[in-house]
Amino acid sequence: MAACKFLCRYSLSFLQFSTTRIETCTQSLHFPGHRLLFRSSGFKLKSNRHSTRPYGAVSAESVDDSCVYPEEDEVKQTSVRDLIWRNSNDDVTSFMKMERAIEPRSNTRFPYLDKFKTGSSFLSSREVLDAVEPSLMELRKERFRNVVNNRTYSVCLVVEGLSDAGNVSAAFRSADALGFQSVHVVALDSRKRYREHRHVSMGAEKWLDIELWDTTEECFEVLKSRGYRIATTHLGMETVSVYDMDWSQPTAIVVGNEGRGISEEALKLSDMHCSIPMKGMVDSFNVSVASGILMHHAVCDRTTRLGAHGDLTSEEKQILLAEFSLRHSRSSISIAHEYAKRKITASPKL
């Protein structure tokens, strides 16, 4: 007990340690029901309004010079649409840099064109690589090449109406790790808000092509136009074991809501129902775990049947390699734009 009292006295005295900013911005310190905000330039205690977390939560937020701090409910929530289409009005994620083909493209799953728009001109994937690669470390370039060689669009993952952002992020991480480039999110409840769980996804969404759909019907219609068969995961009498499926065929595998499972609309519109055989007392997996199992088995089956999981053509690999090089950092985009300017300047004027 004496040690605890000493620790409390020491902690409180430490909080009084330094600058004029602290003295002017924080007149009094009250621990119960507050959240500690800190930066090198100062800190303050702020009300924690989350009823599910009555204890003091430590969180870092910026502190401005005016000592005016926004309330918790003023912080903008991040929806799935905001997460995936950040600063973009197109039907694709803002992470995507190379130009994309205009839908529909019958039985065509690779989405990119061989051009990157820079101002009023375009660069080819080869020109993008010539511009950006000198700024990348050899280890990074080798990593890009290995990833691209093992990527496929022939099998894609569709997550329908997931209510846990952590599960969505975990599914993204598994898709990236196993070589699936295309992921689709059907947001059945437009009111449902999500936050980005980068600690779960480990930044995997940066390297994936993620498309968001408002309805299952719209999503399935486009996927079928691209040549996919729709396989929904479902526990029922008329289901096929995932181990009996031929994954060399273009397949969109659909996983459903954590509580309700696949929607009736998805079951009706899908081409087949499949399930993962289970031998225990519990007859379901966590949705992110199920996604990982399905994609892993697809990789194994495709490797057995085709000799490899990755199936991009040499041209598609070069375009995706250019795409990854542009996604690498903001400086990569700037370098490509500067390259385009030099190209225009060097071009003979007619």
mmCIF file of C-alpha atoms in Angstrom:
data_model
loop_
_atom_site.group_PDB
_atom_site.id
_atom_site.type_symbol
_atom_site.label_atom_id
_atom_site.label_comp_id
_atom_site.label_asym_id
_atom_site.label_seq_id
_atom_site.Cartn_x
_atom_site.Cartn_y
_atom_site.Cartn_z
ATOM 1 C CA MET A 1 0.000 0.000 0.000
ATOM 2 C CA ALA A 2 2.864 2.365 0.879
ATOM 3 C CA ALA A 3 4.411 1.680 -2.514
ATOM 4 C CA CYS A 4 1.089 2.485 -4.224
ATOM 5 C CA LYS A 5 0.784 5.795 -2.372
ATOM 6 C CA PHE A 6 4.335 6.694 -3.301
ATOM 7 C CA LEU A 7 3.653 5.831 -6.955
ATOM 8 C CA CYS A 8 0.532 8.033 -7.044
ATOM 9 C CA ARG A 9 2.330 10.981 -5.433
ATOM 10 C CA TYR A 10 5.246 10.583 -7.825
ATOM 11 C CA SER A 11 2.961 10.345 -10.889
ATOM 12 C CA LEU A 12 0.991 13.464 -9.931
ATOM 13 C CA SER A 13 4.108 15.474 -9.259
ATOM 14 C CA PHE A 14 5.508 14.355 -12.608
ATOM 15 C CA LEU A 15 2.465 15.722 -14.410
ATOM 16 C CA GLN A 16 3.260 19.176 -13.058
ATOM 17 C CA PHE A 17 6.709 19.156 -14.566
ATOM 18 C CA SER A 18 7.180 21.607 -17.298
ATOM 19 C CA THR A 19 5.965 24.232 -19.670
ATOM 20 C CA THR A 20 3.876 27.366 -19.711
ATOM 21 C CA ARG A 21 1.587 25.641 -22.218
ATOM 22 C CA ILE A 22 0.719 23.009 -19.640
ATOM 23 C CA GLU A 23 0.054 25.573 -16.932
ATOM 24 C CA THR A 24 -2.202 27.676 -19.162
ATOM 25 C CA CYS A 25 -4.034 24.876 -20.920
ATOM 26 C CA THR A 26 -4.492 22.576 -17.930
ATOM 27 C CA GLN A 27 -5.491 24.425 -14.791
ATOM 28 C CA SER A 28 -6.516 21.309 -12.913
ATOM 29 C CA LEU A 29 -6.136 17.580 -13.410
ATOM 30 C CA HIS A 30 -9.016 15.166 -12.836
ATOM 31 C CA PHE A 31 -8.378 11.519 -13.567
ATOM 32 C CA PRO A 32 -11.776 9.758 -13.257
ATOM 33 C CA GLY A 33 -13.577 9.456 -16.581
ATOM 34 C CA HIS A 34 -10.956 11.387 -18.553
ATOM 35 C CA ARG A 35 -8.519 10.591 -21.301
ATOM 36 C CA LEU A 36 -4.904 11.705 -21.390
ATOM 37 C CA LEU A 37 -3.835 13.481 -24.565
ATOM 38 C CA PHE A 38 -0.161 14.109 -25.054
ATOM 39 C CA ARG A 39 2.440 15.479 -27.427
ATOM 40 C CA SER A 40 5.993 16.725 -26.964
ATOM 41 C CA SER A 41 4.665 20.284 -26.752
ATOM 42 C CA GLY A 42 2.094 19.656 -24.004
ATOM 43 C CA PHE A 43 -0.813 17.580 -22.839
ATOM 44 C CA LYS A 44 -4.268 17.847 -21.352
ATOM 45 C CA LEU A 45 -6.922 15.630 -19.865
ATOM 46 C CA LYS A 46 -10.065 15.241 -21.906
ATOM 47 C CA SER A 47 -13.460 13.738 -21.143
ATOM 48 C CA ASN A 48 -13.871 10.147 -22.252
ATOM 49 C CA ARG A 49 -17.458 9.740 -23.487
ATOM 50 C CA HIS A 50 -17.270 6.056 -24.375
ATOM 51 C CA SER A 51 -19.698 4.416 -21.952
ATOM 52 C CA THR A 52 -18.146 1.018 -22.602
ATOM 53 C CA ARG A 53 -14.755 2.293 -21.378
ATOM 54 C CA PRO A 54 -15.309 3.974 -17.992
ATOM 55 C CA TYR A 55 -11.620 3.892 -17.184
ATOM 56 C CA GLY A 56 -9.059 6.451 -18.315
ATOM 57 C CA ALA A 57 -7.821 5.583 -21.801
ATOM 58 C CA VAL A 58 -4.480 6.785 -23.118
ATOM 59 C CA SER A 59 -4.676 8.199 -26.645
ATOM 60 C CA ALA A 60 -2.444 10.475 -28.695
ATOM 61 C CA GLU A 61 -4.003 13.469 -30.466
ATOM 62 C CA SER A 62 -2.564 16.696 -31.817
ATOM 63 C CA VAL A 63 -2.533 19.756 -29.588
ATOM 64 C CA ASP A 64 -2.809 23.131 -31.306
ATOM 65 C CA ASP A 65 -1.357 26.451 -30.170
ATOM 66 C CA SER A 66 -4.708 27.915 -29.175
ATOM 67 C CA CYS A 67 -5.347 25.237 -26.554
ATOM 68 C CA VAL A 68 -8.793 24.598 -28.059
ATOM 69 C CA TYR A 69 -9.617 20.915 -28.213
ATOM 70 C CA PRO A 70 -12.526 19.353 -30.124
ATOM 71 C CA GLU A 71 -14.958 17.213 -28.199
ATOM 72 C CA GLU A 72 -15.056 13.482 -28.858
ATOM 73 C CA ASP A 73 -18.346 13.611 -30.742
ATOM 74 C CA GLU A 74 -16.883 16.219 -33.108
ATOM 75 C CA VAL A 75 -14.224 13.800 -34.378
ATOM 76 C CA LYS A 76 -15.323 12.559 -37.799
ATOM 77 C CA GLN A 77 -16.154 8.889 -37.908
ATOM 78 C CA THR A 78 -14.681 6.815 -40.740
ATOM 79 C CA SER A 79 -17.169 4.778 -42.742
ATOM 80 C CA VAL A 80 -16.271 1.846 -44.955
ATOM 81 C CA ARG A 81 -16.748 4.096 -47.959
ATOM 82 C CA ASP A 82 -14.394 6.707 -46.468
ATOM 83 C CA LEU A 83 -11.863 4.025 -45.597
ATOM 84 C CA ILE A 84 -11.827 2.519 -49.061
ATOM 85 C CA TRP A 85 -12.525 5.519 -51.270
ATOM 86 C CA ARG A 86 -10.590 8.119 -49.316
ATOM 87 C CA ASN A 87 -10.621 11.377 -51.331
ATOM 88 C CA SER A 88 -12.047 9.628 -54.368
ATOM 89 C CA ASN A 89 -15.372 9.835 -56.203
ATOM 90 C CA ASP A 90 -14.678 6.825 -58.401
ATOM 91 C CA ASP A 91 -15.850 3.276 -57.791
ATOM 92 C CA VAL A 92 -12.339 2.306 -56.739
ATOM 93 C CA THR A 93 -10.080 2.928 -53.820
ATOM 94 C CA SER A 94 -8.011 6.073 -53.788
ATOM 95 C CA PHE A 95 -4.961 3.857 -53.366
ATOM 96 C CA MET A 96 -5.259 2.871 -57.040
ATOM 97 C CA LYS A 97 -2.990 4.916 -59.290
ATOM 98 C CA MET A 98 -2.918 3.434 -62.809
ATOM 99 C CA GLU A 99 -5.919 4.114 -65.046
ATOM 100 C CA ARG A 100 -8.701 1.556 -64.832
ATOM 101 C CA ALA A 101 -10.827 0.149 -67.621
ATOM 102 C CA ILE A 102 -14.416 1.352 -67.905
ATOM 103 C CA GLU A 103 -16.973 -1.282 -66.926
ATOM 104 C CA PRO A 104 -18.208 -3.557 -68.271
ATOM 105 C CA ARG A 105 -15.345 -5.595 -69.689
ATOM 106 C CA SER A 106 -16.739 -9.022 -70.428
ATOM 107 C CA ASN A 107 -14.762 -11.859 -68.804
ATOM 108 C CA THR A 108 -11.878 -9.486 -68.033
ATOM 109 C CA ARG A 109 -10.714 -9.498 -64.439
ATOM 110 C CA PHE A 110 -7.463 -7.520 -64.611
ATOM 111 C CA PRO A 111 -8.662 -3.934 -64.029
ATOM 112 C CA TYR A 112 -5.772 -1.713 -65.084
ATOM 113 C CA LEU A 113 -4.831 -0.046 -68.332
ATOM 114 C CA ASP A 114 -1.215 0.493 -69.286
ATOM 115 C CA LYS A 115 -1.205 4.193 -68.497
ATOM 116 C CA PHE A 116 -0.828 6.551 -65.565
ATOM 117 C CA LYS A 117 -2.410 9.994 -65.846
ATOM 118 C CA THR A 118 -0.146 12.902 -65.009
ATOM 119 C CA GLY A 119 -1.617 16.279 -65.829
ATOM 120 C CA SER A 120 -2.787 16.260 -69.438
ATOM 121 C CA SER A 121 -0.504 13.418 -70.462
ATOM 122 C CA PHE A 122 0.019 9.754 -69.647
ATOM 123 C CA LEU A 123 2.940 7.527 -68.751
ATOM 124 C CA SER A 124 3.097 3.833 -69.620
ATOM 125 C CA SER A 125 3.901 1.273 -66.939
ATOM 126 C CA ARG A 126 7.419 0.978 -68.371
ATOM 127 C CA GLU A 127 7.932 4.723 -68.083
ATOM 128 C CA VAL A 128 6.573 4.714 -64.534
ATOM 129 C CA LEU A 129 9.080 2.020 -63.585
ATOM 130 C CA ASP A 130 11.936 3.871 -65.304
ATOM 131 C CA ALA A 131 11.037 6.974 -63.296
ATOM 132 C CA VAL A 132 10.351 5.487 -59.876
ATOM 133 C CA GLU A 133 12.563 2.400 -59.552
ATOM 134 C CA PRO A 134 15.870 4.310 -59.141
ATOM 135 C CA SER A 135 14.463 5.788 -55.912
ATOM 136 C CA LEU A 136 13.572 2.376 -54.463
ATOM 137 C CA MET A 137 15.903 0.093 -52.549
ATOM 138 C CA GLU A 138 16.822 -3.186 -54.230
ATOM 139 C CA LEU A 139 15.238 -5.142 -51.388
ATOM 140 C CA ARG A 140 11.946 -3.306 -51.915
ATOM 141 C CA LYS A 141 11.983 -3.846 -55.667
ATOM 142 C CA GLU A 142 12.671 -7.542 -55.177
ATOM 143 C CA ARG A 143 9.767 -7.754 -52.717
ATOM 144 C CA PHE A 144 7.453 -6.125 -55.262
ATOM 145 C CA ARG A 145 8.514 -8.588 -57.971
ATOM 146 C CA ASN A 146 7.939 -11.612 -55.721
ATOM 147 C CA VAL A 147 4.506 -10.352 -54.661
ATOM 148 C CA VAL A 148 3.406 -9.597 -58.241
ATOM 149 C CA ASN A 149 4.545 -13.030 -59.443
ATOM 150 C CA ASN A 150 2.207 -14.650 -56.921
ATOM 151 C CA ARG A 151 -0.830 -12.405 -57.410
ATOM 152 C CA THR A 152 -4.123 -13.424 -58.990
ATOM 153 C CA TYR A 153 -7.459 -11.882 -59.912
ATOM 154 C CA SER A 154 -8.937 -15.286 -60.769
ATOM 155 C CA VAL A 155 -10.210 -15.771 -57.226
ATOM 156 C CA CYS A 156 -11.507 -12.838 -55.195
ATOM 157 C CA LEU A 157 -12.959 -12.398 -51.724
ATOM 158 C CA VAL A 158 -16.341 -10.787 -51.030
ATOM 159 C CA VAL A 159 -17.263 -9.780 -47.465
ATOM 160 C CA GLU A 160 -20.960 -9.098 -47.059
ATOM 161 C CA GLY A 161 -22.351 -6.943 -44.255
ATOM 162 C CA LEU A 162 -19.614 -7.531 -41.693
ATOM 163 C CA SER A 163 -20.265 -5.505 -38.559
ATOM 164 C CA ASP A 164 -16.793 -5.848 -37.034
ATOM 165 C CA ALA A 165 -14.151 -3.678 -38.700
ATOM 166 C CA GLY A 166 -11.482 -5.859 -37.106
ATOM 167 C CA ASN A 167 -12.763 -8.856 -39.051
ATOM 168 C CA VAL A 168 -12.746 -6.873 -42.297
ATOM 169 C CA SER A 169 -9.168 -5.786 -41.687
ATOM 170 C CA ALA A 170 -8.098 -9.314 -40.762
ATOM 171 C CA ALA A 171 -9.632 -10.607 -44.002
ATOM 172 C CA PHE A 172 -7.700 -7.929 -45.928
ATOM 173 C CA ARG A 173 -4.483 -9.055 -44.275
ATOM 174 C CA SER A 174 -5.079 -12.716 -45.175
ATOM 175 C CA ALA A 175 -5.951 -11.831 -48.782
ATOM 176 C CA ASP A 176 -2.725 -9.885 -49.207
ATOM 177 C CA ALA A 177 -0.590 -12.556 -47.541
ATOM 178 C CA LEU A 178 -2.048 -15.331 -49.727
ATOM 179 C CA GLY A 179 -1.813 -13.487 -53.049
ATOM 180 C CA PHE A 180 -5.390 -12.344 -53.708
ATOM 181 C CA GLN A 181 -5.432 -8.882 -55.250
ATOM 182 C CA SER A 182 -9.181 -8.233 -55.490
ATOM 183 C CA VAL A 183 -11.413 -7.782 -52.429
ATOM 184 C CA HIS A 184 -15.026 -6.581 -52.382
ATOM 185 C CA VAL A 185 -17.034 -5.197 -49.455
ATOM 186 C CA VAL A 186 -20.837 -5.161 -49.565
ATOM 187 C CA ALA A 187 -22.048 -2.621 -46.997
ATOM 188 C CA LEU A 188 -25.614 -3.773 -46.349
ATOM 189 C CA ASP A 189 -26.095 -1.281 -43.508
ATOM 190 C CA SER A 190 -25.062 2.147 -44.774
ATOM 191 C CA ARG A 191 -25.488 3.553 -41.257
ATOM 192 C CA LYS A 192 -22.880 1.222 -39.847
ATOM 193 C CA ARG A 193 -19.661 3.065 -39.118
ATOM 194 C CA TYR A 194 -16.197 1.569 -39.308
ATOM 195 C CA ARG A 195 -12.800 2.641 -38.139
ATOM 196 C CA GLU A 196 -9.563 1.705 -39.834
ATOM 197 C CA HIS A 197 -7.832 -1.090 -37.908
ATOM 198 C CA ARG A 198 -4.284 -0.764 -39.229
ATOM 199 C CA HIS A 199 -2.966 -2.719 -36.247
ATOM 200 C CA VAL A 200 -5.043 -5.656 -37.518
ATOM 201 C CA SER A 201 -4.584 -5.303 -41.275
ATOM 202 C CA MET A 202 -0.910 -4.250 -40.928
ATOM 203 C CA GLY A 203 -1.469 -1.839 -43.821
ATOM 204 C CA ALA A 204 -2.552 -4.626 -46.195
ATOM 205 C CA GLU A 205 -5.332 -2.466 -47.697
ATOM 206 C CA LYS A 206 -2.632 -0.285 -49.309
ATOM 207 C CA TRP A 207 -1.641 -3.161 -51.584
ATOM 208 C CA LEU A 208 -5.077 -4.530 -52.458
ATOM 209 C CA ASP A 209 -7.738 -3.520 -54.981
ATOM 210 C CA ILE A 210 -10.777 -2.978 -52.771
ATOM 211 C CA GLU A 211 -14.199 -2.189 -54.190
ATOM 212 C CA LEU A 212 -17.248 -1.179 -52.160
ATOM 213 C CA TRP A 213 -20.817 -2.032 -53.115
ATOM 214 C CA ASP A 214 -24.089 -0.758 -51.708
ATOM 215 C CA THR A 215 -26.057 -3.900 -52.556
ATOM 216 C CA THR A 216 -25.337 -7.583 -53.007
ATOM 217 C CA GLU A 217 -27.214 -7.641 -56.312
ATOM 218 C CA GLU A 218 -25.051 -4.884 -57.781
ATOM 219 C CA CYS A 219 -21.850 -6.593 -56.625
ATOM 220 C CA PHE A 220 -22.798 -10.022 -57.965
ATOM 221 C CA GLU A 221 -23.953 -8.592 -61.293
ATOM 222 C CA VAL A 222 -20.560 -6.986 -61.922
ATOM 223 C CA LEU A 223 -18.628 -10.025 -60.725
ATOM 224 C CA LYS A 224 -20.572 -12.303 -63.055
ATOM 225 C CA SER A 225 -19.920 -9.907 -65.948
ATOM 226 C CA ARG A 226 -16.217 -10.385 -65.220
ATOM 227 C CA GLY A 227 -16.586 -14.131 -65.524
ATOM 228 C CA TYR A 228 -16.669 -15.163 -61.878
ATOM 229 C CA ARG A 229 -18.855 -17.911 -60.468
ATOM 230 C CA ILE A 230 -20.298 -16.852 -57.106
ATOM 231 C CA ALA A 231 -19.709 -19.297 -54.244
ATOM 232 C CA THR A 232 -21.359 -18.398 -50.941
ATOM 233 C CA THR A 233 -20.305 -20.022 -47.683
ATOM 234 C CA HIS A 234 -23.327 -21.639 -46.081
ATOM 235 C CA LEU A 235 -24.188 -24.427 -43.667
ATOM 236 C CA GLY A 236 -26.986 -26.372 -45.306
ATOM 237 C CA MET A 237 -28.000 -29.586 -47.023
ATOM 238 C CA GLU A 238 -27.111 -28.582 -50.580
ATOM 239 C CA THR A 239 -23.551 -27.435 -50.044
ATOM 240 C CA VAL A 240 -20.286 -28.525 -51.615
ATOM 241 C CA SER A 241 -17.173 -29.060 -49.526
ATOM 242 C CA VAL A 242 -14.510 -26.475 -50.323
ATOM 243 C CA TYR A 243 -12.132 -29.437 -50.674
ATOM 244 C CA ASP A 244 -14.174 -30.771 -53.613
ATOM 245 C CA MET A 245 -14.232 -27.488 -55.541
ATOM 246 C CA ASP A 246 -12.103 -26.731 -58.583
ATOM 247 C CA TRP A 247 -10.422 -23.453 -57.630
ATOM 248 C CA SER A 248 -8.725 -23.116 -61.002
ATOM 249 C CA GLN A 249 -12.043 -21.710 -62.239
ATOM 250 C CA PRO A 250 -12.611 -17.962 -61.706
ATOM 251 C CA THR A 251 -14.402 -17.817 -58.352
ATOM 252 C CA ALA A 252 -15.718 -15.095 -56.057
ATOM 253 C CA ILE A 253 -15.917 -16.551 -52.571
ATOM 254 C CA VAL A 254 -18.471 -14.804 -50.317
ATOM 255 C CA VAL A 255 -18.394 -14.720 -46.518
ATOM 256 C CA GLY A 256 -21.240 -13.230 -44.516
ATOM 257 C CA ASN A 257 -22.153 -11.343 -41.380
ATOM 258 C CA GLU A 258 -20.720 -12.612 -38.076
ATOM 259 C CA GLY A 259 -24.152 -13.143 -36.563
ATOM 260 C CA ARG A 260 -26.607 -13.665 -39.425
ATOM 261 C CA GLY A 261 -24.307 -15.282 -41.967
ATOM 262 C CA ILE A 262 -24.926 -14.936 -45.691
ATOM 263 C CA SER A 263 -28.033 -12.969 -46.638
ATOM 264 C CA GLU A 264 -30.976 -14.674 -48.319
ATOM 265 C CA GLU A 265 -30.431 -12.484 -51.369
ATOM 266 C CA ALA A 266 -26.817 -13.638 -51.679
ATOM 267 C CA LEU A 267 -27.819 -17.293 -51.343
ATOM 268 C CA LYS A 268 -30.446 -16.861 -54.038
ATOM 269 C CA LEU A 269 -28.178 -15.027 -56.491
ATOM 270 C CA SER A 270 -25.092 -17.203 -56.015
ATOM 271 C CA ASP A 271 -24.084 -20.018 -58.358
ATOM 272 C CA MET A 272 -23.193 -22.486 -55.616
ATOM 273 C CA HIS A 273 -23.074 -22.930 -51.853
ATOM 274 C CA CYS A 274 -19.972 -24.268 -50.156
ATOM 275 C CA SER A 275 -18.843 -25.071 -46.640
ATOM 276 C CA ILE A 276 -15.721 -25.922 -44.659
ATOM 277 C CA PRO A 277 -16.052 -29.410 -43.111
ATOM 278 C CA MET A 278 -15.835 -29.231 -39.308
ATOM 279 C CA LYS A 279 -15.301 -32.079 -36.843
ATOM 280 C CA GLY A 280 -15.899 -30.375 -33.507
ATOM 281 C CA MET A 281 -18.843 -29.528 -31.307
ATOM 282 C CA VAL A 282 -18.949 -25.946 -32.620
ATOM 283 C CA ASP A 283 -20.259 -25.681 -36.171
ATOM 284 C CA SER A 284 -18.820 -22.323 -37.200
ATOM 285 C CA PHE A 285 -15.568 -20.413 -37.566
ATOM 286 C CA ASN A 286 -14.890 -16.780 -36.890
ATOM 287 C CA VAL A 287 -15.495 -15.042 -40.229
ATOM 288 C CA SER A 288 -11.915 -13.832 -40.594
ATOM 289 C CA VAL A 289 -10.636 -17.324 -39.781
ATOM 290 C CA ALA A 290 -13.025 -18.855 -42.321
ATOM 291 C CA SER A 291 -11.803 -16.381 -44.953
ATOM 292 C CA GLY A 292 -8.206 -17.377 -44.277
ATOM 293 C CA ILE A 293 -8.986 -21.100 -44.505
ATOM 294 C CA LEU A 294 -10.898 -20.676 -47.764
ATOM 295 C CA MET A 295 -8.199 -18.595 -49.417
ATOM 296 C CA HIS A 296 -5.399 -20.859 -48.211
ATOM 297 C CA HIS A 297 -7.119 -23.927 -49.608
ATOM 298 C CA ALA A 298 -7.725 -22.098 -52.885
ATOM 299 C CA VAL A 299 -3.979 -21.403 -53.140
ATOM 300 C CA CYS A 300 -3.137 -25.056 -52.467
ATOM 301 C CA ASP A 301 -5.696 -26.348 -54.968
ATOM 302 C CA ARG A 302 -4.639 -23.913 -57.692
ATOM 303 C CA THR A 303 -0.977 -24.770 -57.141
ATOM 304 C CA THR A 304 -1.762 -28.475 -57.502
ATOM 305 C CA ARG A 305 -3.888 -28.042 -60.630
ATOM 306 C CA LEU A 306 -2.027 -25.192 -62.353
ATOM 307 C CA GLY A 307 1.482 -25.437 -60.968
ATOM 308 C CA ALA A 308 1.242 -21.988 -59.376
ATOM 309 C CA HIS A 309 -1.256 -19.685 -57.707
ATOM 310 C CA GLY A 310 -0.174 -16.482 -59.461
ATOM 311 C CA ASP A 311 -1.423 -16.305 -63.039
ATOM 312 C CA LEU A 312 -0.846 -12.786 -64.370
ATOM 313 C CA THR A 313 0.566 -12.321 -67.860
ATOM 314 C CA SER A 314 3.938 -10.593 -68.311
ATOM 315 C CA GLU A 315 2.155 -7.392 -69.377
ATOM 316 C CA GLU A 316 -0.190 -7.507 -66.380
ATOM 317 C CA LYS A 317 2.751 -8.097 -64.035
ATOM 318 C CA GLN A 318 4.525 -5.021 -65.380
ATOM 319 C CA ILE A 319 1.420 -2.870 -64.948
ATOM 320 C CA LEU A 320 0.811 -4.124 -61.395
ATOM 321 C CA LEU A 321 4.497 -3.604 -60.609
ATOM 322 C CA ALA A 322 4.147 0.008 -61.745
ATOM 323 C CA GLU A 323 0.994 0.302 -59.610
ATOM 324 C CA PHE A 324 2.830 -0.929 -56.509
ATOM 325 C CA SER A 325 5.753 1.405 -57.197
ATOM 326 C CA LEU A 326 3.351 4.353 -57.284
ATOM 327 C CA ARG A 327 1.604 3.225 -54.103
ATOM 328 C CA HIS A 328 4.925 2.924 -52.320
ATOM 329 C CA SER A 329 4.987 6.547 -51.143
ATOM 330 C CA ARG A 330 3.872 10.046 -52.014
ATOM 331 C CA SER A 331 7.351 10.784 -53.290
ATOM 332 C CA SER A 332 6.881 8.088 -55.932
ATOM 333 C CA ILE A 333 3.927 10.029 -57.351
ATOM 334 C CA SER A 334 5.934 13.253 -57.340
ATOM 335 C CA ILE A 335 8.834 11.549 -59.101
ATOM 336 C CA ALA A 336 6.495 10.213 -61.808
ATOM 337 C CA HIS A 337 4.998 13.678 -62.350
ATOM 338 C CA GLU A 338 8.449 15.245 -62.629
ATOM 339 C CA TYR A 339 9.449 12.557 -65.120
ATOM 340 C CA ALA A 340 6.380 13.383 -67.219
ATOM 341 C CA LYS A 341 7.243 17.107 -67.162
ATOM 342 C CA ARG A 342 10.786 16.389 -68.357
ATOM 343 C CA LYS A 343 9.377 14.115 -71.039
ATOM 344 C CA ILE A 344 7.108 16.883 -72.346
ATOM 345 C CA THR A 345 9.927 19.445 -72.225
ATOM 346 C CA ALA A 346 12.263 17.124 -74.130
ATOM 347 C CA SER A 347 9.663 16.326 -76.792
ATOM 348 C CA PRO A 348 10.242 18.244 -80.055
ATOM 349 C CA LYS A 349 7.590 20.890 -80.639
ATOM 350 C CA LEU A 350 5.819 20.799 -83.989
#
